[in-house]
JSON list of C-alpha atoms in Angstrom, two decimals:
[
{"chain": "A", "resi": 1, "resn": "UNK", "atom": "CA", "xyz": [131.21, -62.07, 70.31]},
{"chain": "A", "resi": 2, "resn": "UNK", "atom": "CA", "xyz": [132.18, -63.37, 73.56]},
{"chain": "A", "resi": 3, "resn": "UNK", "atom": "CA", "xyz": [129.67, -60.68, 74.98]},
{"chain": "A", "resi": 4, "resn": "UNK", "atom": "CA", "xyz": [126.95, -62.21, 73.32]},
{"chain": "A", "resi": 5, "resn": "UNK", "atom": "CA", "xyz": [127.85, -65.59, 74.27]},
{"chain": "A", "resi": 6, "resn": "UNK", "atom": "CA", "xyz": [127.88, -64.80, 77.91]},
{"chain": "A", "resi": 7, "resn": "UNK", "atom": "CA", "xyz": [124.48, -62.77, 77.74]},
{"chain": "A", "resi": 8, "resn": "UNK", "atom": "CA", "xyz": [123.50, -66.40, 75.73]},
{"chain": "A", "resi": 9, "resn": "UNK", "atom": "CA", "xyz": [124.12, -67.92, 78.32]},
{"chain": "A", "resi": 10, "resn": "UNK", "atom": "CA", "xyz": [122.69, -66.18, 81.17]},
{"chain": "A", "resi": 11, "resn": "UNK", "atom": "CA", "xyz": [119.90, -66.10, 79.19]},
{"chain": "A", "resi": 12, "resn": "UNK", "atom": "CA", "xyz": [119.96, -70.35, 79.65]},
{"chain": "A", "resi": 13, "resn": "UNK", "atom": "CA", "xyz": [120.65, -70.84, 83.13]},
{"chain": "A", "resi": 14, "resn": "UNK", "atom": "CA", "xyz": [117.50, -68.13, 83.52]},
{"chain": "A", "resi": 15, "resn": "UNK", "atom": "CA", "xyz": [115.50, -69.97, 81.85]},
{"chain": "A", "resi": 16, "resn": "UNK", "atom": "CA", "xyz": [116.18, -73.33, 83.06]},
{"chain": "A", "resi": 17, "resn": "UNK", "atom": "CA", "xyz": [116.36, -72.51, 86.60]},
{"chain": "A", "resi": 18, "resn": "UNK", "atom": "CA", "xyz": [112.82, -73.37, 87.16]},
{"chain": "A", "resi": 19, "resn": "UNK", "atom": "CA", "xyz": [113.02, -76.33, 85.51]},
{"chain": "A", "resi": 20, "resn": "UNK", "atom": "CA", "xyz": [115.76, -77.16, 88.09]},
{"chain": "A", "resi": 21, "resn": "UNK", "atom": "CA", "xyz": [114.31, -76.20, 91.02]},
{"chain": "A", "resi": 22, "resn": "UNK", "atom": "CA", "xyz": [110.30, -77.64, 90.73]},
{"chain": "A", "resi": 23, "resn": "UNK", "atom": "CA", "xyz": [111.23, -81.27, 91.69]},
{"chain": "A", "resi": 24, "resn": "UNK", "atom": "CA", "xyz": [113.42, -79.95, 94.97]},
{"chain": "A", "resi": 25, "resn": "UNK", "atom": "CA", "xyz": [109.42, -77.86, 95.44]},
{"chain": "A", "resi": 26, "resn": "UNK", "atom": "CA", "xyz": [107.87, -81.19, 96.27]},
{"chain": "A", "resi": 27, "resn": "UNK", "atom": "CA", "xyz": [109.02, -80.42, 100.16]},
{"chain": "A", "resi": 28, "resn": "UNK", "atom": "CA", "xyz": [109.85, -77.00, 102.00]},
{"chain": "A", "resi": 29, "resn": "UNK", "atom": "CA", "xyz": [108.17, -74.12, 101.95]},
{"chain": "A", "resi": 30, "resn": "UNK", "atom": "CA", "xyz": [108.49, -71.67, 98.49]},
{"chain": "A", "resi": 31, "resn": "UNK", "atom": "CA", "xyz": [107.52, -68.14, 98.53]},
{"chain": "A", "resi": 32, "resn": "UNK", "atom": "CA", "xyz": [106.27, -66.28, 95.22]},
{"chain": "A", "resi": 33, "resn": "UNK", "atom": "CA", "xyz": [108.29, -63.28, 92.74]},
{"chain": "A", "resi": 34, "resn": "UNK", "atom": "CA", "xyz": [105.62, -61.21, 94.45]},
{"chain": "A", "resi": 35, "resn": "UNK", "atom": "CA", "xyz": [106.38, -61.95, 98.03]},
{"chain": "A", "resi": 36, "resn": "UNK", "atom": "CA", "xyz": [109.99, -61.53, 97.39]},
{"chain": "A", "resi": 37, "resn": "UNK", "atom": "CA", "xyz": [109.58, -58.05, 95.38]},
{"chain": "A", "resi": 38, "resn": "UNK", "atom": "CA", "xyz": [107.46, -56.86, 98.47]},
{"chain": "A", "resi": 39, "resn": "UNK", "atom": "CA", "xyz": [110.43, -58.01, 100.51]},
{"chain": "A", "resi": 40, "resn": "UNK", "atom": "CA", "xyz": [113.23, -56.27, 98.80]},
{"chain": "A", "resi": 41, "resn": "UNK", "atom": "CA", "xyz": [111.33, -52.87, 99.01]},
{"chain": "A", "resi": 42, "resn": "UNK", "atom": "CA", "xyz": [110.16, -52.99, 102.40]},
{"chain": "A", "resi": 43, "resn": "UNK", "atom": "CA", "xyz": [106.44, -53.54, 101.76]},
{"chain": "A", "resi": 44, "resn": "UNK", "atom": "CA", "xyz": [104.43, -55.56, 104.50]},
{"chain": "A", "resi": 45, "resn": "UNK", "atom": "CA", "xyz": [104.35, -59.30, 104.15]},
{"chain": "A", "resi": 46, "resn": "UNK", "atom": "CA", "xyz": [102.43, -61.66, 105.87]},
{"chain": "A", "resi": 47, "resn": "UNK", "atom": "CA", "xyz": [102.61, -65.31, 105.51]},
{"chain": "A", "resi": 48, "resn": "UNK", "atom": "CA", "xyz": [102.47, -68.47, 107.84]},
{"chain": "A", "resi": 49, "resn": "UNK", "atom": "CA", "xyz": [102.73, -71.98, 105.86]},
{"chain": "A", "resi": 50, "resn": "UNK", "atom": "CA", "xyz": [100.04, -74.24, 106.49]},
{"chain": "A", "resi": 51, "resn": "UNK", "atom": "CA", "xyz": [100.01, -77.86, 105.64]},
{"chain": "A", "resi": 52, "resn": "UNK", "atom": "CA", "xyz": [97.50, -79.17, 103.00]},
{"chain": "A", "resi": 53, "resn": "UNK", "atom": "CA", "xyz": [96.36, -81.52, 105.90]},
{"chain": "A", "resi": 54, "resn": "UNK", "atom": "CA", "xyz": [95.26, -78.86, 108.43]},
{"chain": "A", "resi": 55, "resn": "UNK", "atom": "CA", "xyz": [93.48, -76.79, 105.96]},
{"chain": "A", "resi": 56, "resn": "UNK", "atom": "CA", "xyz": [89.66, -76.62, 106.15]},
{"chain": "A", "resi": 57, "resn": "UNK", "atom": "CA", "xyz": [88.82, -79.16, 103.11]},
{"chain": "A", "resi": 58, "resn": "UNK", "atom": "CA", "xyz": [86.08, -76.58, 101.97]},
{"chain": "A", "resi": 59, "resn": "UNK", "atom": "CA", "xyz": [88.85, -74.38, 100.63]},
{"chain": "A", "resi": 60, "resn": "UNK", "atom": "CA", "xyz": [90.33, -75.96, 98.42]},
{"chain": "A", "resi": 61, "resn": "UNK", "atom": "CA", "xyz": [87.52, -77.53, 96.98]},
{"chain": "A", "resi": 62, "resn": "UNK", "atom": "CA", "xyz": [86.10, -73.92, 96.57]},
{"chain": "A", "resi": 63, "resn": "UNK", "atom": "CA", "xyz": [88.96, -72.80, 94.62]},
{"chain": "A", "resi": 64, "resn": "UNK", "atom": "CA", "xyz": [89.39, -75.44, 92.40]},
{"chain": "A", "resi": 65, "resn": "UNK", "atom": "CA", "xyz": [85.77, -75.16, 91.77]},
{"chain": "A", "resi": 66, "resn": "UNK", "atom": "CA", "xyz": [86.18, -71.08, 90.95]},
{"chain": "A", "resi": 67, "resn": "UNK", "atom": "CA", "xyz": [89.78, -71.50, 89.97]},
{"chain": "A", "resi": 68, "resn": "UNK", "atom": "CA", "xyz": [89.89, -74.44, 87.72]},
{"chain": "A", "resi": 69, "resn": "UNK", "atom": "CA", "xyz": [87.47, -76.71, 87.38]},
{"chain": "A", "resi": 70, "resn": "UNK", "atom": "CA", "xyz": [89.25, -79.07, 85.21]},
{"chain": "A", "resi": 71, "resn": "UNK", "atom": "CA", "xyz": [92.13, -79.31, 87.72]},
{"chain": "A", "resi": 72, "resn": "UNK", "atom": "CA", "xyz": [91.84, -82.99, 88.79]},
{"chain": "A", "resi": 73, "resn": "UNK", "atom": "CA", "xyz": [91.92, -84.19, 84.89]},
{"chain": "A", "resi": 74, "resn": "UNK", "atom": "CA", "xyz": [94.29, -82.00, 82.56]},
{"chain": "A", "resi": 75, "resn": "UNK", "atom": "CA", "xyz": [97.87, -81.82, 83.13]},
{"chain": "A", "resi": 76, "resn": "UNK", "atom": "CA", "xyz": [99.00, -77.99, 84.03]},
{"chain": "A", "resi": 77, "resn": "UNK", "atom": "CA", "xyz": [97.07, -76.38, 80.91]},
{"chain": "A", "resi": 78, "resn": "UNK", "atom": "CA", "xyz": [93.23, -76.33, 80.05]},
{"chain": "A", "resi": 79, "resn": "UNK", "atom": "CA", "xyz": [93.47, -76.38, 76.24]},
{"chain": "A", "resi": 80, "resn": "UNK", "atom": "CA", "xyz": [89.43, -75.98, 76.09]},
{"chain": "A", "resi": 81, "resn": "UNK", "atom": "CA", "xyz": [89.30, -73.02, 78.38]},
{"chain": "A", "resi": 82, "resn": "UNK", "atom": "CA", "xyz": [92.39, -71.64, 76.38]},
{"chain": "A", "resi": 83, "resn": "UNK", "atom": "CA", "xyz": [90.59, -72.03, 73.17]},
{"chain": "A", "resi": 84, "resn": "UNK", "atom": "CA", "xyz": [87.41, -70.73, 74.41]},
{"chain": "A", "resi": 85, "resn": "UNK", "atom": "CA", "xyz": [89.42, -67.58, 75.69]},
{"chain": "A", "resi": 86, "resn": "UNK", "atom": "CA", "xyz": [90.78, -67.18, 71.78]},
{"chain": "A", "resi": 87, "resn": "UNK", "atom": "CA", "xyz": [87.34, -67.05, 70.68]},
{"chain": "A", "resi": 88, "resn": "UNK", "atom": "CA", "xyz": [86.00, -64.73, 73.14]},
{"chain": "A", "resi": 89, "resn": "UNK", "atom": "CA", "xyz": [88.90, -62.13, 72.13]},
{"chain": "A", "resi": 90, "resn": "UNK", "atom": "CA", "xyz": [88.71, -63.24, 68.58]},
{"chain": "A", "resi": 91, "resn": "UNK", "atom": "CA", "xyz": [84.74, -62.36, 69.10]},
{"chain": "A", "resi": 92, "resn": "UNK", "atom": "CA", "xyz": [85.71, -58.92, 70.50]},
{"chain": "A", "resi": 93, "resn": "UNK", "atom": "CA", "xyz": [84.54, -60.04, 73.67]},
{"chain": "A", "resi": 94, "resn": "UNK", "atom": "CA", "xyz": [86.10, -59.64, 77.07]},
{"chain": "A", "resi": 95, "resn": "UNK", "atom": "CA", "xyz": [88.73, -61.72, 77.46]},
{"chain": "A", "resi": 96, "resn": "UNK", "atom": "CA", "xyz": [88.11, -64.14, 80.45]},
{"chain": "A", "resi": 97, "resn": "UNK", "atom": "CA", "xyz": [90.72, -66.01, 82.74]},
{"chain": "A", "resi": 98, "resn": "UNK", "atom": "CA", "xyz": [91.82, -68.77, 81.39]},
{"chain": "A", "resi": 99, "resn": "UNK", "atom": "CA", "xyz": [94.81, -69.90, 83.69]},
{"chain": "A", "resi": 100, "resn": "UNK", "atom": "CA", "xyz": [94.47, -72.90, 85.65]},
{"chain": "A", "resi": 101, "resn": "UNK", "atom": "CA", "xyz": [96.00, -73.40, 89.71]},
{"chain": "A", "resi": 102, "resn": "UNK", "atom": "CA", "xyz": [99.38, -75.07, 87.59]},
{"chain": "A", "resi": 103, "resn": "UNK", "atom": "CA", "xyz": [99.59, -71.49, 85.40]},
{"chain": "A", "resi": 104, "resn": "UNK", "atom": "CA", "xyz": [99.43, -69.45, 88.28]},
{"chain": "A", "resi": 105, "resn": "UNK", "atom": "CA", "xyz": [101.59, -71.57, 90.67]},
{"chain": "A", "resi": 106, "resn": "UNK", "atom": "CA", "xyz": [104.32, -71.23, 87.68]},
{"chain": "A", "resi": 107, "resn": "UNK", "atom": "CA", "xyz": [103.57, -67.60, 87.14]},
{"chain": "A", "resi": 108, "resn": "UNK", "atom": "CA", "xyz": [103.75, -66.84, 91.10]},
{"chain": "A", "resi": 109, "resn": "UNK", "atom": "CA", "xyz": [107.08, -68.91, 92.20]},
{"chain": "A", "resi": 110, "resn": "UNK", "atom": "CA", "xyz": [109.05, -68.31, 89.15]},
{"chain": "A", "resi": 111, "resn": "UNK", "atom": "CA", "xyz": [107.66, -65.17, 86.51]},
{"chain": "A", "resi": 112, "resn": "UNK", "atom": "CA", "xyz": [105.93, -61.83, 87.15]},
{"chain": "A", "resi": 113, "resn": "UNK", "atom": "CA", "xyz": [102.53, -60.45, 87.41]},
{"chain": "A", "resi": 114, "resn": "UNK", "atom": "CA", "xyz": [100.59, -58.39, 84.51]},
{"chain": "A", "resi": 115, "resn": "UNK", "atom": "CA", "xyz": [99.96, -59.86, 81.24]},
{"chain": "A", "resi": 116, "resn": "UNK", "atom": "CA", "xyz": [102.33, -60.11, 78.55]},
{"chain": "A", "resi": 117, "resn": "UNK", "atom": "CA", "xyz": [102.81, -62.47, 75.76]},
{"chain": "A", "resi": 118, "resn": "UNK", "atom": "CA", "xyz": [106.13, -63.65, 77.13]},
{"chain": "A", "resi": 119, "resn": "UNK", "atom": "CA", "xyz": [105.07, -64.27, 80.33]},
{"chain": "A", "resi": 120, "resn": "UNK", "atom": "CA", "xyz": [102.47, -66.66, 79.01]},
{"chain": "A", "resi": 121, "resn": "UNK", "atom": "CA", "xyz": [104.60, -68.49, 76.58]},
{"chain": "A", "resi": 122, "resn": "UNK", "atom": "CA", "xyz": [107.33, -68.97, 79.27]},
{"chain": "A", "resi": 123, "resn": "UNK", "atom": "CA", "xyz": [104.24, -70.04, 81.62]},
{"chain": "A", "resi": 124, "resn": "UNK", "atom": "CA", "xyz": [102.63, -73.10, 79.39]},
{"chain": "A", "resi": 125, "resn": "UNK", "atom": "CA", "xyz": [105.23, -75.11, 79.52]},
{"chain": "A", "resi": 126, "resn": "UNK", "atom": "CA", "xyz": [106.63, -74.57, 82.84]},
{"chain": "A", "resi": 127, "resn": "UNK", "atom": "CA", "xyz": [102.91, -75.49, 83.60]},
{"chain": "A", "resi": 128, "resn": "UNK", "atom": "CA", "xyz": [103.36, -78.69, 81.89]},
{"chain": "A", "resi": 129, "resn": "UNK", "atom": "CA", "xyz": [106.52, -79.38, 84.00]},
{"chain": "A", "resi": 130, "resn": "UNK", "atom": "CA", "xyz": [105.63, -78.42, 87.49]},
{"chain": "A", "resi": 131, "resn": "UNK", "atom": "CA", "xyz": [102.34, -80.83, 86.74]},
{"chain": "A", "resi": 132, "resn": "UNK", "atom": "CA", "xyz": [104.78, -84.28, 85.50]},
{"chain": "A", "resi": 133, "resn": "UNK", "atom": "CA", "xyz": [106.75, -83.43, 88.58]},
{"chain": "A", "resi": 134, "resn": "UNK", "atom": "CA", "xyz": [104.43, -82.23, 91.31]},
{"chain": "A", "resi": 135, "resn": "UNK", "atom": "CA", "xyz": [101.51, -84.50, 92.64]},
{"chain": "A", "resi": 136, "resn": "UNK", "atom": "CA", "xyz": [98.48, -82.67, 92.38]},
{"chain": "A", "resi": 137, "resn": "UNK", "atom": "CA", "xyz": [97.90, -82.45, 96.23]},
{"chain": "A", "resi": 138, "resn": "UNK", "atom": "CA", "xyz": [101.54, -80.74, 96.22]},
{"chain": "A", "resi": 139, "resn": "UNK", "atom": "CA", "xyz": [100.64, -78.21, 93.73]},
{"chain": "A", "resi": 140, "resn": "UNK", "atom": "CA", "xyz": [97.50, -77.32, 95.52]},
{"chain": "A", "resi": 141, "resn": "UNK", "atom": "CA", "xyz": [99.10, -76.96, 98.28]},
{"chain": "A", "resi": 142, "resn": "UNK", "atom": "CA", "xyz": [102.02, -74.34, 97.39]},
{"chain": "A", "resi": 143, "resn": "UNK", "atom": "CA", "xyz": [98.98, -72.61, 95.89]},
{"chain": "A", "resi": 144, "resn": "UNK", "atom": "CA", "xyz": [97.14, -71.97, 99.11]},
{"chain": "A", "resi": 145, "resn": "UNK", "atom": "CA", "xyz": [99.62, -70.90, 100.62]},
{"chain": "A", "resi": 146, "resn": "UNK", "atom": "CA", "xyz": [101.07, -68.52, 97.89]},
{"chain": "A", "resi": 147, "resn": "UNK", "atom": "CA", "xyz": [98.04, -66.74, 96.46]},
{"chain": "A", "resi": 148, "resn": "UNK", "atom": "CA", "xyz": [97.65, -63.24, 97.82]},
{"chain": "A", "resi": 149, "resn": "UNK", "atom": "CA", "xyz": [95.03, -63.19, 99.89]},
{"chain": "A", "resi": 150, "resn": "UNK", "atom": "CA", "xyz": [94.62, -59.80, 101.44]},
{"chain": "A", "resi": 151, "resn": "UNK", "atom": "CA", "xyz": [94.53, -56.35, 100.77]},
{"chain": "A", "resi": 152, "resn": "UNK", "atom": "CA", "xyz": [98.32, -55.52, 102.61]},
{"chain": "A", "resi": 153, "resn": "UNK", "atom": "CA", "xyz": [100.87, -58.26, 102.02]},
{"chain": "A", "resi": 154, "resn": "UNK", "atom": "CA", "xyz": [98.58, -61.59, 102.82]},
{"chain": "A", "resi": 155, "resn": "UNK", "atom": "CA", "xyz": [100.02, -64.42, 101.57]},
{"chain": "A", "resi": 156, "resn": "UNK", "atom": "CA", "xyz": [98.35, -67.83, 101.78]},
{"chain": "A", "resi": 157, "resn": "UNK", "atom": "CA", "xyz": [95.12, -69.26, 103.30]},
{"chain": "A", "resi": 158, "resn": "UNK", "atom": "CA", "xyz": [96.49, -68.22, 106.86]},
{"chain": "A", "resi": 159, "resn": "UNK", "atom": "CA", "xyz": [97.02, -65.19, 107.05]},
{"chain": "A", "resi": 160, "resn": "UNK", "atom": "CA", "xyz": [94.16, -64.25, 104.75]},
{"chain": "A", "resi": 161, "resn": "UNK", "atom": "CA", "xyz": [91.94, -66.24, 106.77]},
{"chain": "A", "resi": 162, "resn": "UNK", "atom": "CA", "xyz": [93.23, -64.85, 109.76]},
{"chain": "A", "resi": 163, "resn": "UNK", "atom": "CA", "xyz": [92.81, -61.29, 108.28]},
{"chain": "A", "resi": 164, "resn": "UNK", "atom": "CA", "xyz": [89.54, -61.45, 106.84]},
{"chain": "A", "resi": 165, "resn": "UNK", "atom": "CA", "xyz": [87.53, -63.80, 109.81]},
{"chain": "A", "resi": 166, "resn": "UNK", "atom": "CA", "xyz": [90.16, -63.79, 112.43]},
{"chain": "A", "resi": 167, "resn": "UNK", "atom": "CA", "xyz": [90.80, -67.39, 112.46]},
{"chain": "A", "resi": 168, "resn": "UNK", "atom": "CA", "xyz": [93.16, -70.19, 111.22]},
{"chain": "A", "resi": 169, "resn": "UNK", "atom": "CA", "xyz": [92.58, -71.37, 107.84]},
{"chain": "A", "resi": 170, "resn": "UNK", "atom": "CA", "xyz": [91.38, -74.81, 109.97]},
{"chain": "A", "resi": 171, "resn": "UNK", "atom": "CA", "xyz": [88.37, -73.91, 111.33]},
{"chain": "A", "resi": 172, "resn": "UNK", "atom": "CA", "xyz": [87.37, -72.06, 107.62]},
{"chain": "A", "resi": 173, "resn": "UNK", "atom": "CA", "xyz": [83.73, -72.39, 106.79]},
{"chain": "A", "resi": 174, "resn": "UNK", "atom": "CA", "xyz": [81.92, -73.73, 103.26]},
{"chain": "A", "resi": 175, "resn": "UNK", "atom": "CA", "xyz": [81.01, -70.15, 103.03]},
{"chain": "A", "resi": 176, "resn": "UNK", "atom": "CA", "xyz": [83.80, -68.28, 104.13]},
{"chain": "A", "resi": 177, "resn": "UNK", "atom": "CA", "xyz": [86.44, -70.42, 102.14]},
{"chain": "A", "resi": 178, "resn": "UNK", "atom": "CA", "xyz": [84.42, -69.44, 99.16]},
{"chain": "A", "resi": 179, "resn": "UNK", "atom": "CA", "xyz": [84.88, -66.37, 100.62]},
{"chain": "A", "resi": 180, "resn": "UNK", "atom": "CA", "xyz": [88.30, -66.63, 100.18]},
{"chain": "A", "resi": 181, "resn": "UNK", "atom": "CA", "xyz": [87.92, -67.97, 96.64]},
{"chain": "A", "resi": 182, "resn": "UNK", "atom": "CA", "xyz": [85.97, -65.26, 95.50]},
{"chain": "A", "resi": 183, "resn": "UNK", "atom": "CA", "xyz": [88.32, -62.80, 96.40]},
{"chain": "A", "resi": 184, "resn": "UNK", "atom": "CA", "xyz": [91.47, -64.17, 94.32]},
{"chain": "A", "resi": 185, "resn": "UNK", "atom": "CA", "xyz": [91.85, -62.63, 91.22]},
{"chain": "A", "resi": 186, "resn": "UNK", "atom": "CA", "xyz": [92.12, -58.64, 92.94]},
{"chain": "A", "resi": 187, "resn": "UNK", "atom": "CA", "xyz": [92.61, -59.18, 96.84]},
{"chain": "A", "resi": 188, "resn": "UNK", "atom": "CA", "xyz": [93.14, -55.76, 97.05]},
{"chain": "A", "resi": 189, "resn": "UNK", "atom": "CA", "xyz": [90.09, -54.45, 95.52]},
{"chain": "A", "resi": 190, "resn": "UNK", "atom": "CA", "xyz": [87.73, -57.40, 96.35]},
{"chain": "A", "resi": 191, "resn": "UNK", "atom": "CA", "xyz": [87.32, -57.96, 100.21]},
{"chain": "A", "resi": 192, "resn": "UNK", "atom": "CA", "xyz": [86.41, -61.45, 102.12]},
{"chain": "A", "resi": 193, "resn": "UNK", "atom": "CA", "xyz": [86.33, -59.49, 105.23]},
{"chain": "A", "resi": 194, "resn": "UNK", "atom": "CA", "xyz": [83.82, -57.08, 104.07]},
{"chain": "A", "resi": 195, "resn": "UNK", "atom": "CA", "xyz": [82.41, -58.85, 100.86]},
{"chain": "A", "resi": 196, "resn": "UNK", "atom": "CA", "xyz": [80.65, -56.85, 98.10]},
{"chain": "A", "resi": 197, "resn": "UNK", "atom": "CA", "xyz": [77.39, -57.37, 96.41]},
{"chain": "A", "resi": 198, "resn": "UNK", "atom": "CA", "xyz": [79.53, -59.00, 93.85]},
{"chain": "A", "resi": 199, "resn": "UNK", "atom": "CA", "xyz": [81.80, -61.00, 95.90]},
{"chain": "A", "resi": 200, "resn": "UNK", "atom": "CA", "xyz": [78.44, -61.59, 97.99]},
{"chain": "A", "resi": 201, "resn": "UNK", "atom": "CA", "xyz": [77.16, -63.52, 94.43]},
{"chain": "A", "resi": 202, "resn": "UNK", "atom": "CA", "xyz": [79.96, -65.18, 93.53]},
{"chain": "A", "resi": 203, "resn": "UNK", "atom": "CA", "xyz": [79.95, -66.56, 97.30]},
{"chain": "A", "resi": 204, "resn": "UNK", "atom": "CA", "xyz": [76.80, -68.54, 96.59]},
{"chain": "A", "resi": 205, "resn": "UNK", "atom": "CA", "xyz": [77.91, -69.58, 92.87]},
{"chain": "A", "resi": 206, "resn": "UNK", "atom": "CA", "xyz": [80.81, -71.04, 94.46]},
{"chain": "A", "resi": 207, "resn": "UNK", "atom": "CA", "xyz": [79.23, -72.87, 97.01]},
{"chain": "A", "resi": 208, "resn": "UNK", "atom": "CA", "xyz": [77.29, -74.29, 95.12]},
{"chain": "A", "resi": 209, "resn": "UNK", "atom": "CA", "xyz": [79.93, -75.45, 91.90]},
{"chain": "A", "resi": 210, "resn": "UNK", "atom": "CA", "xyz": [81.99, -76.82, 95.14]},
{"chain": "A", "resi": 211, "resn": "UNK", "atom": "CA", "xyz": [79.10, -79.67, 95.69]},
{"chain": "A", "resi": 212, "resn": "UNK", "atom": "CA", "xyz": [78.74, -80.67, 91.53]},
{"chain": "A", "resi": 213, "resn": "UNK", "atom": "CA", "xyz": [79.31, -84.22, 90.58]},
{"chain": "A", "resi": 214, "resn": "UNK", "atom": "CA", "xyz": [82.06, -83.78, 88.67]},
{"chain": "A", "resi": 215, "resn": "UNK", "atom": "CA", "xyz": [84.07, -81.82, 91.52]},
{"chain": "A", "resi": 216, "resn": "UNK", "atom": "CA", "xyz": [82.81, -84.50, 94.02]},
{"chain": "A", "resi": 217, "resn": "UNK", "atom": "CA", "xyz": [84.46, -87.33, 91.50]},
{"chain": "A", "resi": 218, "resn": "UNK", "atom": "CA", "xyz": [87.63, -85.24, 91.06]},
{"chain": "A", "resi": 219, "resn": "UNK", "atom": "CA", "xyz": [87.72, -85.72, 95.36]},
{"chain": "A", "resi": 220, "resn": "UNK", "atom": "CA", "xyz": [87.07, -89.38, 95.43]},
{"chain": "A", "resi": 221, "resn": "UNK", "atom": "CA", "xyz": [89.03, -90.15, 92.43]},
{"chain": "A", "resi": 222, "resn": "UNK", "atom": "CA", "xyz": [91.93, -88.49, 93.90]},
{"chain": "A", "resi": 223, "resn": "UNK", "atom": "CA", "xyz": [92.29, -89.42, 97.58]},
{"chain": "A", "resi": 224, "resn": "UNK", "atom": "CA", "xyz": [95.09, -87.47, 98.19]},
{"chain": "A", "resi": 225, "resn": "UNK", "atom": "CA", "xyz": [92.81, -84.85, 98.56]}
]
């Protein structure tokens, strides 16, 4: 009994950790489960925190637009893009992303990578959390500089910026941050540096989602950004 009660409660202070530690997020400089993992078994890791202020603006307004475009209005979770995920599996289609920038910031500082059912109910509302505590700018911001971003241990728009054009994430262009954007959802099989025909077309679809309407309200509506 007193076995069980212990592994209870291990179990709690697990699971509330993150819940503890988002609001002390809204300053320093996190790393991901990923970056730590590479770490502790001597893989190559390459990160340099940049502030959300020095960043070229055209990145982040290309990875909202190929990330989430909905990231401006919901609040950590994109119930419509969930539901239209459902129906694509329930269609026997293939199953599309459906996380938005909250999702994966929750799934990169505080769960693991792969998909599992677990994962993903521990990751909605952790989502909804991070977003009632973190301003948007804040979130965006620990997600540019934790998404991998290179084929070898790049972590965040510097390094993969520096890696794939060989210069600061400050001087990024429209077309090489969407460069950048294009690349996220397999660094290590989809190259900025030497794009694709497919990360070549995804390039231009970017570009161009990054200059829609309702982006460009998202940006003036929210002048933090």
């Amino acid at each position: 009994m007193r076995v069980a009660r212990n592994l209870l409660l291990i179990l709690l202070v697990a699971l509330s950790l993150p819940y503890v530690l988002t609001p002390l997020y809204r300053a320093g400089h996190p790393v991901s489960t990923l970056m730590a993992w590479r770490w502790l078994t001597g893989a190559p890791v390459s990160r340099e925190w940049i502030d959300f202020g020095a960043i070229s603006p055209s990145l982040p307004r290309s990875v909202v637009a190929a990330e989430d475009a909905k990231f401006c209005s919901h609040h950590g979770v994109d119930w419509g893009a969930l539901r239209e995920v459902i129906d694509d599996a329930e269609d026997g289609e293939v199953t599309r992303g459906g996380s938005t920038i909250t999702q994966q910031v929750a799934k990169n500082l505080f769960l693991w990578q792969g998909r599992s059912v677990i994962r993903k109910a521990l990751e909605f509302p952790l989502a909804l959390w991070i977003d009632l505590v973190l301003p948007k700018r804040r979130i965006l911001e620990v997600y540019l500089n934790i998404a991998e971003l290179g084929p070898s241990g790049q972590f965040g728009a510097e390094a993969g910026s520096i890696y794939a054009f060989g210069h600061p994430a400050s001087g990024l262009s429209p077309r090489e941050a969407a460069s950048l954007a294009a690349i996220l959802p397999n660094p290590v099989r989809r190259s900025a540096r030497n794009p694709g025909p497919g990360v070549r077309r995804l390039v231009g679809t970017y570009m161009v989602r990054a200059q829609a309407p309702a982006l460009q309200r998202c940006w003036s509506e929210n002048r933090a950004f």
